[in-house]
PDB file of C-alpha atoms in Angstrom:
ATOM      1  CA  MET A1137      11.245  44.891 -31.385  1.00  0.00           C
ATOM      2  CA  GLU A1138      14.568  44.686 -28.359  1.00  0.00           C
ATOM      3  CA  PRO A1139      17.309  41.896 -29.255  1.00  0.00           C
ATOM      4  CA  ILE A1140      16.343  40.346 -25.221  1.00  0.00           C
ATOM      5  CA  ALA A1141      12.342  40.173 -26.463  1.00  0.00           C
ATOM      6  CA  ILE A1142      13.389  38.040 -30.195  1.00  0.00           C
ATOM      7  CA  LEU A1143      15.801  35.511 -28.304  1.00  0.00           C
ATOM      8  CA  LEU A1144      13.300  35.087 -25.666  1.00  0.00           C
ATOM      9  CA  LEU A1145      10.747  34.310 -28.637  1.00  0.00           C
ATOM     10  CA  THR A1146      13.508  32.262 -30.262  1.00  0.00           C
ATOM     11  CA  ILE A1147      13.653  30.151 -26.986  1.00  0.00           C
ATOM     12  CA  VAL A1148      10.449  29.405 -26.434  1.00  0.00           C
ATOM     13  CA  GLY A1149       9.192  29.170 -30.314  1.00  0.00           C
ATOM     14  CA  VAL A1150      12.117  25.792 -30.560  1.00  0.00           C
ATOM     15  CA  MET A1151      10.525  25.168 -26.852  1.00  0.00           C
ATOM     16  CA  ALA A1152       7.782  25.073 -28.574  1.00  0.00           C
ATOM     17  CA  PHE A1153       8.591  22.944 -32.140  1.00  0.00           C
ATOM     18  CA  ALA A1154      10.509  20.312 -29.885  1.00  0.00           C
ATOM     19  CA  TRP A1155       7.502  19.799 -28.090  1.00  0.00           C
ATOM     20  CA  LEU A1156       5.556  19.291 -30.406  1.00  0.00           C
ATOM     21  CA  LEU A1157       8.121  16.766 -32.437  1.00  0.00           C
ATOM     22  CA  GLN A1158       7.568  14.751 -29.639  1.00  0.00           C
ATOM     23  CA  GLY A1159       3.674  14.919 -28.910  1.00  0.00           C
ATOM     24  CA  ILE A1160       4.022  13.494 -32.193  1.00  0.00           C
ATOM     25  CA  ARG A1161       6.375  10.714 -31.826  1.00  0.00           C
ATOM     26  CA  LEU A1162       5.226   9.814 -27.727  1.00  0.00           C
ATOM     27  CA  TYR A1163       1.318   9.605 -29.503  1.00  0.00           C
ATOM     28  CA  ARG A1164       2.578   7.273 -31.857  1.00  0.00           C
ATOM     29  CA  ASN A1165       4.337   5.412 -29.747  1.00  0.00           C
ATOM     30  CA  CYS A1166       1.512   5.184 -26.826  1.00  0.00           C
ATOM     31  CA  LYS A1167      -1.308   5.087 -29.075  1.00  0.00           C
ATOM     32  CA  GLY A1168      -3.803   2.653 -27.599  1.00  0.00           C
ATOM     33  CA  ASP A1169      -1.589   2.260 -24.248  1.00  0.00           C
ATOM     34  CA  ILE A1170      -2.790   2.360 -20.374  1.00  0.00           C
ATOM     35  CA  TYR A1171      -0.903   5.399 -20.647  1.00  0.00           C
ATOM     36  CA  ASN A1172      -4.844   7.752 -21.579  1.00  0.00           C
ATOM     37  CA  ASP A1173      -6.527   5.868 -18.800  1.00  0.00           C
ATOM     38  CA  ILE A1174      -3.565   5.333 -16.132  1.00  0.00           C
ATOM     39  CA  TYR A1175      -3.392   9.909 -16.046  1.00  0.00           C
ATOM     40  CA  GLY A1176      -6.916  10.987 -17.605  1.00  0.00           C
ATOM     41  CA  SER A1177      -5.884  11.816 -20.850  1.00  0.00           C
ATOM     42  CA  PHE A1178      -2.933  12.530 -23.669  1.00  0.00           C
ATOM     43  CA  LEU A1179      -2.565  15.301 -22.989  1.00  0.00           C
ATOM     44  CA  ALA A1180      -1.561  14.964 -19.335  1.00  0.00           C
ATOM     45  CA  TYR A1181       0.921  12.367 -20.371  1.00  0.00           C
ATOM     46  CA  PHE A1182       2.303  14.243 -22.250  1.00  0.00           C
ATOM     47  CA  TYR A1183       3.191  16.997 -19.677  1.00  0.00           C
ATOM     48  CA  ARG A1184       3.917  14.353 -17.649  1.00  0.00           C
ATOM     49  CA  TYR A1185       6.437  12.607 -19.729  1.00  0.00           C
ATOM     50  CA  VAL A1186       7.402  15.572 -22.250  1.00  0.00           C
ATOM     51  CA  VAL A1187       7.799  18.471 -19.171  1.00  0.00           C
ATOM     52  CA  LEU A1188       8.068  17.398 -16.108  1.00  0.00           C
ATOM     53  CA  ARG A1189       9.334  14.076 -16.952  1.00  0.00           C
ATOM     54  CA  ASN A1190       8.020  13.339 -13.895  1.00  0.00           C
ATOM     55  CA  CYS A1191       5.382   9.741 -14.875  1.00  0.00           C
ATOM     56  CA  SER A1192       5.370   8.775 -11.541  1.00  0.00           C
ATOM     57  CA  GLU A1193       2.383  10.688  -9.731  1.00  0.00           C
ATOM     58  CA  SER A1194      -1.245  11.141 -12.297  1.00  0.00           C
ATOM     59  CA  GLY A1195      -3.695  14.190 -11.278  1.00  0.00           C
ATOM     60  CA  TYR A1196      -6.608  11.906 -12.325  1.00  0.00           C
ATOM     61  CA  LEU A1197      -6.148   9.445  -9.832  1.00  0.00           C
ATOM     62  CA  ARG A1198      -5.067  11.458  -7.479  1.00  0.00           C
ATOM     63  CA  GLY A1199      -8.752  12.174  -7.811  1.00  0.00           C
ATOM     64  CA  LYS A1200      -9.957   8.499  -7.155  1.00  0.00           C
ATOM     65  CA  ILE A1201      -7.137   6.722  -4.603  1.00  0.00           C
ATOM     66  CA  GLY A1202      -6.077  10.432  -3.187  1.00  0.00           C
ATOM     67  CA  VAL A1203      -1.552  10.090  -2.498  1.00  0.00           C
ATOM     68  CA  HIS A1204      -0.393   7.126  -4.303  1.00  0.00           C
ATOM     69  CA  ARG A1205       3.011   6.520  -6.629  1.00  0.00           C
ATOM     70  CA  ILE A1206       4.028   4.581  -9.993  1.00  0.00           C
ATOM     71  CA  VAL A1207       6.454   3.019 -11.142  1.00  0.00           C
ATOM     72  CA  TYR A1208       7.347   1.812 -14.406  1.00  0.00           C
ATOM     73  CA  SER A1209       8.634  -1.690 -15.765  1.00  0.00           C
ATOM     74  CA  SER A1210       9.898  -4.685 -18.068  1.00  0.00           C
ATOM     75  CA  LEU A1211      10.911  -7.660 -18.312  1.00  0.00           C
ATOM     76  CA  THR A1212      12.713  -8.857 -21.545  1.00  0.00           C
ATOM     77  CA  LYS A1213      12.155 -12.639 -22.657  1.00  0.00           C
ATOM     78  CA  GLU A1214      13.943 -15.027 -24.748  1.00  0.00           C
ATOM     79  CA  GLY A1215      13.620 -13.454 -28.559  1.00  0.00           C
ATOM     80  CA  GLY A1216      13.397 -10.452 -27.287  1.00  0.00           C
ATOM     81  CA  GLY A1217       9.756  -9.477 -26.779  1.00  0.00           C
ATOM     82  CA  LYS A1218       8.284  -7.517 -22.929  1.00  0.00           C
ATOM     83  CA  SER A1219       6.373  -8.170 -20.585  1.00  0.00           C
ATOM     84  CA  LYS A1220       5.024  -4.585 -19.033  1.00  0.00           C
ATOM     85  CA  PHE A1221       4.223  -3.487 -15.519  1.00  0.00           C
ATOM     86  CA  CYS A1222       2.789  -0.624 -13.880  1.00  0.00           C
ATOM     87  CA  VAL A1223       3.278  -1.113  -9.644  1.00  0.00           C
ATOM     88  CA  ILE A1224       1.332   1.587  -8.272  1.00  0.00           C
ATOM     89  CA  PHE A1225       1.732   2.590  -4.427  1.00  0.00           C
ATOM     90  CA  TYR A1226      -1.484   3.988  -2.712  1.00  0.00           C
ATOM     91  CA  ASN A1227      -3.087   2.824   0.933  1.00  0.00           C
ATOM     92  CA  LYS A1228      -4.572  -0.304   0.485  1.00  0.00           C
ATOM     93  CA  GLY A1229      -1.360  -1.620  -0.386  1.00  0.00           C
ATOM     94  CA  ILE A1230       0.715  -2.825  -4.287  1.00  0.00           C
ATOM     95  CA  MET A1231      -1.249  -2.813  -7.454  1.00  0.00           C
ATOM     96  CA  VAL A1232       0.662  -4.983 -10.045  1.00  0.00           C
ATOM     97  CA  VAL A1233      -0.528  -4.251 -13.819  1.00  0.00           C
ATOM     98  CA  SER A1234       1.070  -6.187 -16.407  1.00  0.00           C
ATOM     99  CA  TYR A1235      -0.257  -4.090 -19.105  1.00  0.00           C
ATOM    100  CA  ASP A1236      -0.816  -5.262 -23.145  1.00  0.00           C
ATOM    101  CA  ARG A1237      -2.358  -3.289 -25.760  1.00  0.00           C
ATOM    102  CA  ALA A1238      -3.143  -6.178 -28.177  1.00  0.00           C
ATOM    103  CA  THR A1239      -6.124  -5.431 -30.000  1.00  0.00           C
ATOM    104  CA  GLY A1240      -8.597  -9.131 -31.005  1.00  0.00           C
ATOM    105  CA  GLN A1241     -10.794 -11.748 -28.613  1.00  0.00           C
ATOM    106  CA  TYR A1242      -8.652 -13.917 -26.611  1.00  0.00           C
ATOM    107  CA  LEU A1243      -9.247 -17.255 -26.550  1.00  0.00           C
ATOM    108  CA  GLY A1244      -6.575 -19.565 -24.079  1.00  0.00           C
ATOM    109  CA  ASN A1245      -5.954 -20.464 -20.102  1.00  0.00           C
ATOM    110  CA  PRO A1246      -3.021 -20.016 -17.688  1.00  0.00           C
ATOM    111  CA  ASN A1247      -0.915 -22.464 -18.545  1.00  0.00           C
ATOM    112  CA  GLN A1248      -0.237 -22.652 -22.064  1.00  0.00           C
ATOM    113  CA  LYS A1249       2.730 -20.645 -23.337  1.00  0.00           C
ATOM    114  CA  ASN A1250       0.597 -18.553 -25.636  1.00  0.00           C
ATOM    115  CA  TRP A1251      -3.199 -17.472 -26.318  1.00  0.00           C
ATOM    116  CA  ASN A1252      -4.957 -17.123 -29.579  1.00  0.00           C
ATOM    117  CA  VAL A1253      -6.093 -13.938 -30.141  1.00  0.00           C
ATOM    118  CA  ILE A1254      -8.482 -13.710 -33.535  1.00  0.00           C
ATOM    119  CA  ARG A1255      -8.452  -9.897 -35.009  1.00  0.00           C
ATOM    120  CA  PRO A1256      -9.868  -9.125 -38.549  1.00  0.00           C
ATOM    121  CA  ASP A1257      -7.967  -7.683 -40.778  1.00  0.00           C
ATOM    122  CA  LYS A1258      -8.770  -4.426 -42.960  1.00  0.00           C
ATOM    123  CA  ALA A1259     -10.846  -7.098 -44.902  1.00  0.00           C
ATOM    124  CA  GLY A1260     -12.549  -7.834 -42.258  1.00  0.00           C
ATOM    125  CA  LYS A1261     -11.426 -10.812 -42.987  1.00  0.00           C
ATOM    126  CA  ASN A1262     -10.559 -12.586 -39.124  1.00  0.00           C
ATOM    127  CA  HIS A1263      -7.281 -13.729 -38.912  1.00  0.00           C
ATOM    128  CA  THR A1264      -5.971 -16.237 -35.674  1.00  0.00           C
ATOM    129  CA  TYR A1265      -2.376 -15.345 -33.602  1.00  0.00           C
ATOM    130  CA  ARG A1266      -0.396 -17.120 -31.017  1.00  0.00           C
ATOM    131  CA  HIS A1267      -0.255 -14.140 -28.496  1.00  0.00           C
ATOM    132  CA  PRO A1268       3.099 -14.729 -25.431  1.00  0.00           C
ATOM    133  CA  ASN A1269       0.542 -16.065 -22.264  1.00  0.00           C
ATOM    134  CA  PRO A1270       2.236 -13.280 -19.583  1.00  0.00           C
ATOM    135  CA  THR A1271       1.164 -15.124 -16.861  1.00  0.00           C
ATOM    136  CA  ALA A1272       3.898 -16.981 -15.320  1.00  0.00           C
ATOM    137  CA  ASP A1273       6.047 -13.313 -16.252  1.00  0.00           C
ATOM    138  CA  ALA A1274       3.037 -11.296 -13.625  1.00  0.00           C
ATOM    139  CA  LYS A1275       3.329 -13.949 -11.012  1.00  0.00           C
ATOM    140  CA  ALA A1276       7.246 -13.637 -10.854  1.00  0.00           C
ATOM    141  CA  TYR A1277       7.417 -10.269 -10.566  1.00  0.00           C
ATOM    142  CA  VAL A1278       4.169  -9.710  -8.257  1.00  0.00           C
ATOM    143  CA  ALA A1279       6.623 -12.461  -6.487  1.00  0.00           C
ATOM    144  CA  ARG A1280       9.570 -10.149  -6.693  1.00  0.00           C
ATOM    145  CA  ILE A1281       7.672  -7.421  -5.167  1.00  0.00           C
ATOM    146  CA  ALA A1282       6.143  -9.584  -1.842  1.00  0.00           C
ATOM    147  CA  LYS A1283       9.385 -10.043  -1.077  1.00  0.00           C
ATOM    148  CA  LEU A1284      10.980  -6.204  -1.371  1.00  0.00           C
ATOM    149  CA  PHE A1285       7.963  -5.262   0.302  1.00  0.00           C
ATOM    150  CA  PRO A1286       6.282  -8.850   3.379  1.00  0.00           C
ATOM    151  CA  GLY A1287       3.180  -7.509   4.822  1.00  0.00           C
ATOM    152  CA  VAL A1288       2.167  -4.950   2.677  1.00  0.00           C
ATOM    153  CA  HIS A1289      -1.577  -6.279   0.722  1.00  0.00           C
ATOM    154  CA  ILE A1290      -0.895  -6.928  -2.777  1.00  0.00           C
ATOM    155  CA  GLU A1291      -2.926  -7.848  -5.787  1.00  0.00           C
ATOM    156  CA  ALA A1292      -2.169  -8.229  -9.644  1.00  0.00           C
ATOM    157  CA  ARG A1293      -4.288  -7.343 -12.754  1.00  0.00           C
ATOM    158  CA  ILE A1294      -3.537  -8.415 -16.378  1.00  0.00           C
ATOM    159  CA  ALA A1295      -4.984  -4.941 -18.562  1.00  0.00           C
ATOM    160  CA  PHE A1296      -6.188  -5.326 -21.155  1.00  0.00           C
ATOM    161  CA  HIS A1297      -6.881  -2.315 -24.277  1.00  0.00           C
ATOM    162  CA  ASN A1298     -10.250  -0.758 -24.432  1.00  0.00           C
ATOM    163  CA  GLN A1299     -11.410  -3.118 -27.328  1.00  0.00           C
ATOM    164  CA  ALA A1300     -10.155  -6.445 -26.447  1.00  0.00           C
ATOM    165  CA  ASP A1301     -12.562  -9.456 -25.977  1.00  0.00           C
ATOM    166  CA  PHE A1302     -11.310 -11.544 -23.139  1.00  0.00           C
ATOM    167  CA  SER A1303     -15.353 -13.160 -22.230  1.00  0.00           C
ATOM    168  CA  SER A1304     -13.483 -16.475 -22.995  1.00  0.00           C
ATOM    169  CA  LEU A1305     -10.136 -16.429 -21.965  1.00  0.00           C
ATOM    170  CA  ARG A1306      -9.430 -18.578 -18.569  1.00  0.00           C
ATOM    171  CA  THR A1307      -6.408 -16.920 -16.098  1.00  0.00           C
ATOM    172  CA  ASP A1308      -4.806 -16.690 -12.704  1.00  0.00           C
ATOM    173  CA  ILE A1309      -4.759 -13.202 -12.605  1.00  0.00           C
ATOM    174  CA  LYS A1310      -7.854 -11.122 -13.061  1.00  0.00           C
ATOM    175  CA  PRO A1311      -7.932  -9.123 -16.293  1.00  0.00           C
ATOM    176  CA  ILE A1312      -9.518  -5.738 -16.674  1.00  0.00           C
ATOM    177  CA  HIS A1313      -9.523  -3.103 -19.240  1.00  0.00           C
ATOM    178  CA  PHE A1314      -7.279  -0.238 -19.625  1.00  0.00           C
ATOM    179  CA  SER A1315     -10.100   2.054 -18.390  1.00  0.00           C
ATOM    180  CA  GLU A1316     -11.527  -0.114 -15.902  1.00  0.00           C
ATOM    181  CA  LEU A1317      -8.561   0.544 -13.835  1.00  0.00           C
ATOM    182  CA  ALA A1318      -9.201   3.203 -11.253  1.00  0.00           C
ATOM    183  CA  GLU A1319     -12.357   1.877 -10.052  1.00  0.00           C
ATOM    184  CA  GLU A1320     -10.820  -1.409  -9.216  1.00  0.00           C
ATOM    185  CA  LEU A1321      -7.942   0.125  -7.141  1.00  0.00           C
ATOM    186  CA  ALA A1322     -10.780   2.094  -5.160  1.00  0.00           C
ATOM    187  CA  GLN A1323     -12.726  -1.029  -5.231  1.00  0.00           C
ATOM    188  CA  VAL A1324      -9.246  -2.977  -2.784  1.00  0.00           C
ATOM    189  CA  LYS A1325      -9.907  -3.947   0.395  1.00  0.00           C
ATOM    190  CA  ALA A1326      -7.108  -3.273   2.944  1.00  0.00           C
ATOM    191  CA  ASP A1327      -5.634  -2.148   6.105  1.00  0.00           C
ATOM    192  CA  PHE A1328      -4.617   1.871   4.986  1.00  0.00           C
ATOM    193  CA  ILE A1329      -1.028   2.266   4.566  1.00  0.00           C
ATOM    194  CA  SER A1330       0.116   6.067   5.014  1.00  0.00           C
ATOM    195  CA  ASP A1331       2.004   8.682   3.414  1.00  0.00           C
ATOM    196  CA  SER A1332       5.340   8.054   3.814  1.00  0.00           C
ATOM    197  CA  GLU A1333       4.348   4.558   3.738  1.00  0.00           C
ATOM    198  CA  ILE A1334       4.085   4.875   0.326  1.00  0.00           C
ATOM    199  CA  ILE A1335       7.150   7.533  -1.070  1.00  0.00           C
ATOM    200  CA  ALA A1336       9.090   4.994   1.068  1.00  0.00           C
ATOM    201  CA  MET A1337       7.969   2.158  -1.093  1.00  0.00           C
ATOM    202  CA  HIS A1338       7.914   4.011  -4.575  1.00  0.00           C
ATOM    203  CA  ASN A1339      11.431   4.734  -3.366  1.00  0.00           C
ATOM    204  CA  MET A1340      13.079   1.817  -2.555  1.00  0.00           C
ATOM    205  CA  LEU A1341      11.593   0.104  -5.710  1.00  0.00           C
ATOM    206  CA  VAL A1342      12.901   3.213  -7.796  1.00  0.00           C
ATOM    207  CA  LYS A1343      16.558   2.718  -6.371  1.00  0.00           C
ATOM    208  CA  GLY A1344      16.250  -0.655  -6.562  1.00  0.00           C
TER     209      GLY A1344
END
């Protein structure tokens, strides 16, 4: 085999091995999170995150809502916790999604600092945990986005793990499962926004 061919095979092999390691790490970090439902599958998310290094678009969402742009952000709380957000610009305006992958049955109301989450352990015994209420952070983040883009239609959702039960939860912001996000986006009624406006708003938020 020619030296150049050996070199090329070595480079490809090293890259493939590096991608495999990153893929394993990424899978562990995002298992059960919203990304599979935004990009359609883990492989699609992996390709965007690791290979392209650009998660601002989703082929899956493009088939559902057309041209769009995505921005991820977070607010760090006192004590080290984080509220995570996904902002989606598309032709019906802006959707701000506060998301959390915790499972269990959620109980609480909009004014509580913490909600209660009932979740079984490996033996099947239920335990109740305190879970930070994301409502105040979500409202603050929506207000920030609204100030940046006055006059643009904005909606918000709190997105939960697909196995979470929020039927007994009372909240000012509509709760959905991760798997319902694409449908929620498609059902919004608002004035049309052009592709160029979508890209301009995305760039404005990213550049800060």
